Structures are given as structure tokens and as C-alpha cells.
Short mmCIF file of C-alpha atoms in Angstrom, two decimals:
data_model
loop_
_atom_site.label_atom_id
_atom_site.label_comp_id
_atom_site.label_asym_id
_atom_site.label_seq_id
_atom_site.Cartn_x
_atom_site.Cartn_y
_atom_site.Cartn_z
CA MET A 1 9.99 19.76 -24.88
CA THR A 2 11.22 16.54 -26.55
CA SER A 3 8.49 14.77 -26.56
CA SER A 4 9.67 10.74 -25.31
CA LEU A 5 9.18 6.70 -26.70
CA GLY A 6 7.16 4.90 -24.95
CA GLU A 7 5.45 2.29 -24.37
CA THR A 8 2.29 -0.31 -23.13
CA ASN A 9 2.93 -4.21 -22.78
CA VAL A 10 -0.56 -5.49 -21.62
CA SER A 11 -0.27 -7.16 -18.12
CA LYS A 12 0.85 -10.62 -18.38
CA ILE A 13 -1.02 -13.47 -16.21
CA THR A 14 0.10 -15.72 -13.65
CA SER A 15 -1.66 -19.15 -12.96
CA ILE A 16 -1.89 -20.04 -8.83
CA GLU A 17 -4.63 -22.37 -7.77
CA ALA A 18 -6.73 -21.44 -4.59
CA SER A 19 -9.28 -23.45 -2.89
CA ALA A 20 -12.73 -23.18 -2.28
CA ARG A 21 -13.93 -21.40 1.22
CA ALA A 22 -17.67 -22.91 3.23
CA ARG A 23 -17.85 -20.60 5.60
CA ALA A 24 -17.39 -16.08 5.85
CA GLY A 25 -16.12 -15.28 9.52
CA LYS A 26 -13.19 -14.26 11.56
CA GLY A 27 -13.53 -17.83 12.87
CA ALA A 28 -13.46 -19.71 9.49
CA ALA A 29 -10.31 -16.99 8.61
CA ARG A 30 -8.19 -17.90 11.17
CA ALA A 31 -8.87 -21.38 10.82
CA THR A 32 -7.40 -21.37 7.19
CA ARG A 33 -4.57 -19.46 8.65
CA ARG A 34 -4.10 -22.74 10.91
CA GLU A 35 -4.08 -24.60 7.61
CA GLY A 36 -0.73 -22.16 6.71
CA LEU A 37 -3.03 -20.59 3.69
CA VAL A 38 -4.36 -16.90 3.17
CA PRO A 39 -8.25 -16.01 2.83
CA ALA A 40 -8.96 -14.44 0.19
CA VAL A 41 -12.37 -12.97 -1.54
CA VAL A 42 -12.60 -12.54 -5.20
CA TYR A 43 -15.66 -10.04 -6.40
CA GLY A 44 -17.36 -7.99 -8.62
CA GLY A 45 -18.11 -8.52 -12.61
CA ASN A 46 -22.10 -8.98 -11.53
CA GLN A 47 -21.67 -12.31 -9.52
CA GLU A 48 -21.94 -13.66 -5.74
CA PRO A 49 -18.29 -13.59 -4.19
CA ALA A 50 -16.27 -16.39 -4.01
CA LEU A 51 -14.39 -17.29 -0.76
CA ILE A 52 -10.34 -18.85 -1.72
CA ALA A 53 -8.08 -19.85 0.53
CA LEU A 54 -4.38 -20.20 -1.61
CA ASP A 55 -0.60 -20.35 -0.29
CA PRO A 56 0.58 -16.81 0.87
CA ARG A 57 4.01 -17.24 -1.34
CA VAL A 58 1.80 -16.82 -4.19
CA ILE A 59 1.50 -13.61 -2.58
CA VAL A 60 4.41 -12.29 -1.33
CA LYS A 61 6.10 -13.28 -4.29
CA GLY A 62 4.24 -11.01 -6.45
CA LEU A 63 3.99 -7.68 -3.68
CA GLN A 64 7.74 -8.11 -3.70
CA THR A 65 8.41 -7.38 -7.64
CA SER A 66 7.19 -3.57 -9.22
CA GLY A 67 3.85 -3.46 -10.38
CA TRP A 68 1.81 -5.86 -9.07
CA ARG A 69 -1.37 -3.38 -9.18
CA SER A 70 -1.55 -4.24 -12.70
CA ARG A 71 -0.92 -8.04 -12.78
CA VAL A 72 -3.77 -9.87 -13.54
CA TYR A 73 -4.22 -13.34 -12.21
CA GLU A 74 -5.43 -15.74 -13.32
CA ILE A 75 -7.13 -18.00 -10.45
CA THR A 76 -8.30 -21.74 -10.67
CA VAL A 77 -10.61 -23.38 -8.03
CA ASP A 78 -12.63 -26.56 -8.36
CA GLY A 79 -12.06 -26.59 -12.97
CA LYS A 80 -13.72 -23.27 -12.47
CA VAL A 81 -11.21 -20.33 -13.54
CA GLU A 82 -11.65 -16.26 -13.32
CA ARG A 83 -9.16 -13.91 -13.74
CA ALA A 84 -9.01 -11.23 -10.96
CA LEU A 85 -6.58 -7.78 -9.98
CA ILE A 86 -5.23 -7.27 -6.08
CA ARG A 87 -7.52 -4.92 -4.44
CA ASP A 88 -6.34 -5.37 -1.08
CA VAL A 89 -4.14 -6.44 0.87
CA GLN A 90 -4.03 -7.43 4.41
CA LEU A 91 -0.93 -7.73 6.43
CA HIS A 92 -0.35 -8.68 9.86
CA PRO A 93 1.05 -5.74 11.72
CA VAL A 94 3.96 -7.73 13.40
CA LYS A 95 4.76 -10.79 10.68
CA ASP A 96 4.27 -8.34 7.68
CA SER A 97 3.00 -11.34 6.48
CA PRO A 98 -0.45 -11.18 3.99
CA VAL A 99 -3.59 -12.25 6.06
CA HIS A 100 -6.23 -11.17 3.60
CA VAL A 101 -6.17 -10.71 0.34
CA ASP A 102 -9.77 -9.40 -1.63
CA PHE A 103 -9.45 -9.82 -5.34
CA LEU A 104 -11.31 -8.27 -8.20
CA ARG A 105 -12.82 -10.37 -10.92
CA LEU A 106 -12.35 -9.09 -14.66
CA ALA A 107 -15.53 -9.44 -16.55
CA ALA A 108 -14.96 -9.39 -20.68
CA GLY A 109 -15.65 -6.03 -21.74
CA SER A 110 -15.83 -4.12 -18.82
CA ARG A 111 -13.92 -1.48 -18.18
CA VAL A 112 -11.79 -1.06 -14.76
CA HIS A 113 -10.08 1.43 -12.54
CA VAL A 114 -6.03 0.46 -12.27
CA GLU A 115 -2.55 1.57 -10.92
CA VAL A 116 -0.18 1.26 -13.68
CA SER A 117 3.21 2.28 -12.43
CA VAL A 118 6.51 4.49 -14.74
CA HIS A 119 8.95 2.57 -15.66
CA PHE A 120 12.07 4.63 -16.76
CA VAL A 121 14.67 3.82 -19.49
CA GLY A 122 17.23 5.69 -21.50
CA GLU A 123 18.89 7.11 -18.30
CA ASP A 124 22.69 6.88 -19.52
CA LYS A 125 22.12 8.90 -22.75
CA SER A 126 20.07 11.60 -21.45
CA PRO A 127 21.81 14.76 -22.82
CA GLY A 128 20.23 17.07 -19.47
CA ILE A 129 21.83 14.28 -17.20
CA LYS A 130 24.53 13.93 -18.68
CA ARG A 131 25.57 18.07 -18.37
CA GLY A 132 24.40 17.12 -13.99
CA GLY A 133 20.91 16.94 -15.06
CA MET A 134 18.79 15.47 -12.48
CA LEU A 135 15.85 13.29 -12.61
CA ASN A 136 12.75 14.66 -11.35
CA VAL A 137 10.27 11.97 -11.34
CA VAL A 138 6.08 13.62 -10.65
CA ARG A 139 4.15 10.82 -10.55
CA HIS A 140 6.08 7.06 -10.22
CA THR A 141 2.04 5.60 -11.77
CA VAL A 142 -0.31 5.98 -13.07
CA ASP A 143 -4.08 6.01 -12.45
CA VAL A 144 -5.86 4.91 -15.85
CA GLU A 145 -9.44 3.81 -16.52
CA VAL A 146 -9.21 0.92 -19.64
CA GLU A 147 -10.84 -2.22 -21.29
CA ALA A 148 -10.38 -5.77 -18.54
CA ASP A 149 -8.67 -7.46 -21.43
CA ARG A 150 -5.87 -4.18 -22.03
CA ILE A 151 -4.36 -3.86 -18.79
CA PRO A 152 -0.83 -2.50 -19.24
CA GLU A 153 1.94 -4.48 -16.88
CA PHE A 154 3.42 -0.06 -16.71
CA PHE A 155 4.27 2.33 -19.08
CA THR A 156 7.98 2.51 -20.58
CA VAL A 157 9.38 5.79 -20.87
CA ASP A 158 12.40 6.96 -22.99
CA LEU A 159 14.55 9.50 -22.01
CA SER A 160 17.74 9.15 -23.81
CA ALA A 161 16.70 12.63 -25.50
CA LEU A 162 15.88 14.90 -23.12
CA ASP A 163 17.86 18.14 -21.83
CA ILE A 164 18.07 19.39 -18.57
CA ASN A 165 14.18 21.70 -18.35
CA ASP A 166 12.78 19.48 -20.89
CA ASN A 167 9.82 17.37 -19.21
CA VAL A 168 7.71 13.83 -20.09
CA ARG A 169 3.77 14.79 -20.74
CA TRP A 170 1.07 12.33 -20.22
CA GLU A 171 0.41 12.24 -24.38
CA ASP A 172 4.45 11.97 -24.76
CA VAL A 173 3.88 8.64 -24.02
CA LYS A 174 3.45 6.14 -26.29
CA GLY A 175 1.15 3.05 -26.32
CA THR A 176 -1.01 4.31 -23.88
CA GLU A 177 -4.35 4.16 -26.60
CA GLY A 178 -7.32 3.09 -24.64
CA ALA A 179 -5.82 3.96 -21.28
CA ASN A 180 -7.39 7.14 -20.01
CA PRO A 181 -6.33 8.98 -16.95
CA VAL A 182 -8.48 9.28 -13.72
CA SER A 183 -8.45 12.66 -11.61
CA HIS A 184 -5.70 13.97 -13.23
CA GLU A 185 -4.92 17.27 -14.63
CA PRO A 186 -5.00 17.25 -18.72
CA ASN A 187 -1.62 16.35 -19.71
CA PHE A 188 -0.09 15.68 -17.00
CA VAL A 189 3.69 16.23 -16.22
CA ILE A 190 4.81 12.58 -15.24
CA ALA A 191 8.97 13.49 -14.93
CA SER A 192 11.38 16.32 -15.75
CA ILE A 193 14.70 16.42 -16.27
CA ALA A 194 16.22 19.82 -13.08
CA ALA A 195 19.01 21.92 -13.46
CA PRO A 196 22.13 20.69 -11.91
CA SER A 197 22.12 21.86 -8.62
CA VAL A 198 24.34 24.81 -7.05
CA ASP A 199 27.75 23.32 -5.84
CA THR A 200 28.13 25.12 -2.74
CA THR A 201 31.75 24.44 -1.90
CA ALA A 202 32.96 25.80 -4.95
CA THR A 203 30.40 28.31 -4.76
CA GLU A 204 32.28 29.79 -1.29
CA GLU A 205 36.05 28.70 -3.02
CA ALA A 206 35.51 31.15 -5.36
CA LYS A 207 34.15 34.46 -3.34
CA ALA A 208 37.66 32.65 -1.28
#
């Protein structure tokens, strides 16, 4: 197996402004939406849930970029700042716009379970791909448990040294210190370079 290089990037912090919501319930949520805002809740961290409302464009922009499940948001409400992850987004069944958002509060020193995306680089240099091999991605994301202030934005895997039948396993990815995989078999495969498929047209012509 040819090992690959990778690195962990600590998630960038996205700062957003939100307003407090006084009441919970469907009626209050509908009233928030009529004002052009998205109702949301920030929970966890051994604190009471905080009801907030925010600009839907912030959520839409976040969902349109990769790695949103591991992006840290710094939410300011009435001068108070909290850090959180998006845990769930409810979308309108027709418009596909956000109608409610759940945030998980990040407490200092705590560990969280988060899904981190895998980015692949070096495909143009891979000898296996140059020889017609195909990149077979087994895991586009990896579930890990990490410290709340060390959440990776994504894992990067370098494919430039991989030949046909080589693979990338968890232990081959560099920069994963402090990130413990959750619910995966030991040293699982992330991707491999598969042999090129048989050209059936060429085979048939050879038989003629």
C-alpha cells in the first residue's frame, strides 16, 4: 500500500447575528417566519435552550458550501456570544428553504461527535489514475469525536503517490491527532484506486 498525506484544518468560525425569541411553539414560529426570519434553537452545554431567530440567507449560504456539518458558528444575541454547530435543518417541502434550525452549543473543554468531509487532491498526479485507474471513494465523510475547539473543517487526502490497487486508510491520513473515529471498523478504507474497466468494444473487435 502506498501511503497518502493529509492534514486537518481547524474549522473556520462564521459569525452571525441573531435575535432572541420570547416564545416557543408553532404559532410563535410562524410569526417569526412572517417576519422573514428563521426560528432556531441553541441547546446543550448544560444550559437552558435559547430560542433565536436569524436571517435565512445565512443558513442557505452555509448549506451551499461543503463541510457545513463541521462549521462552527459564533452566534451573537443581545451582546451574548455563543459557539455552536448546526445539528439539523428542517426545509420547506416545496420551496426547499429553511424553516427551522437546531444548533448544538459548544462548551469549552467538551468533546463533540461531528461529521467531517474528506477532500481529495493530487488526482492529476496519481500514477494509477494516469494509467486508467478509477478513484473509488468509500467514505466522503468520517464521523469523529473531537474537542469542541479543535473541530476539523475537513480532512485532506493526497492521492498523488497512489497506483492501481493502492488504497487510503484512516491511519494514512495525517493531521488527525485528537480525532477519534466513531462507529467505524479499525483502520477503515477511505478510498482506493481501482483497475480500469475492460473496454468491451476493443474486446469484441479483437474477437472479430
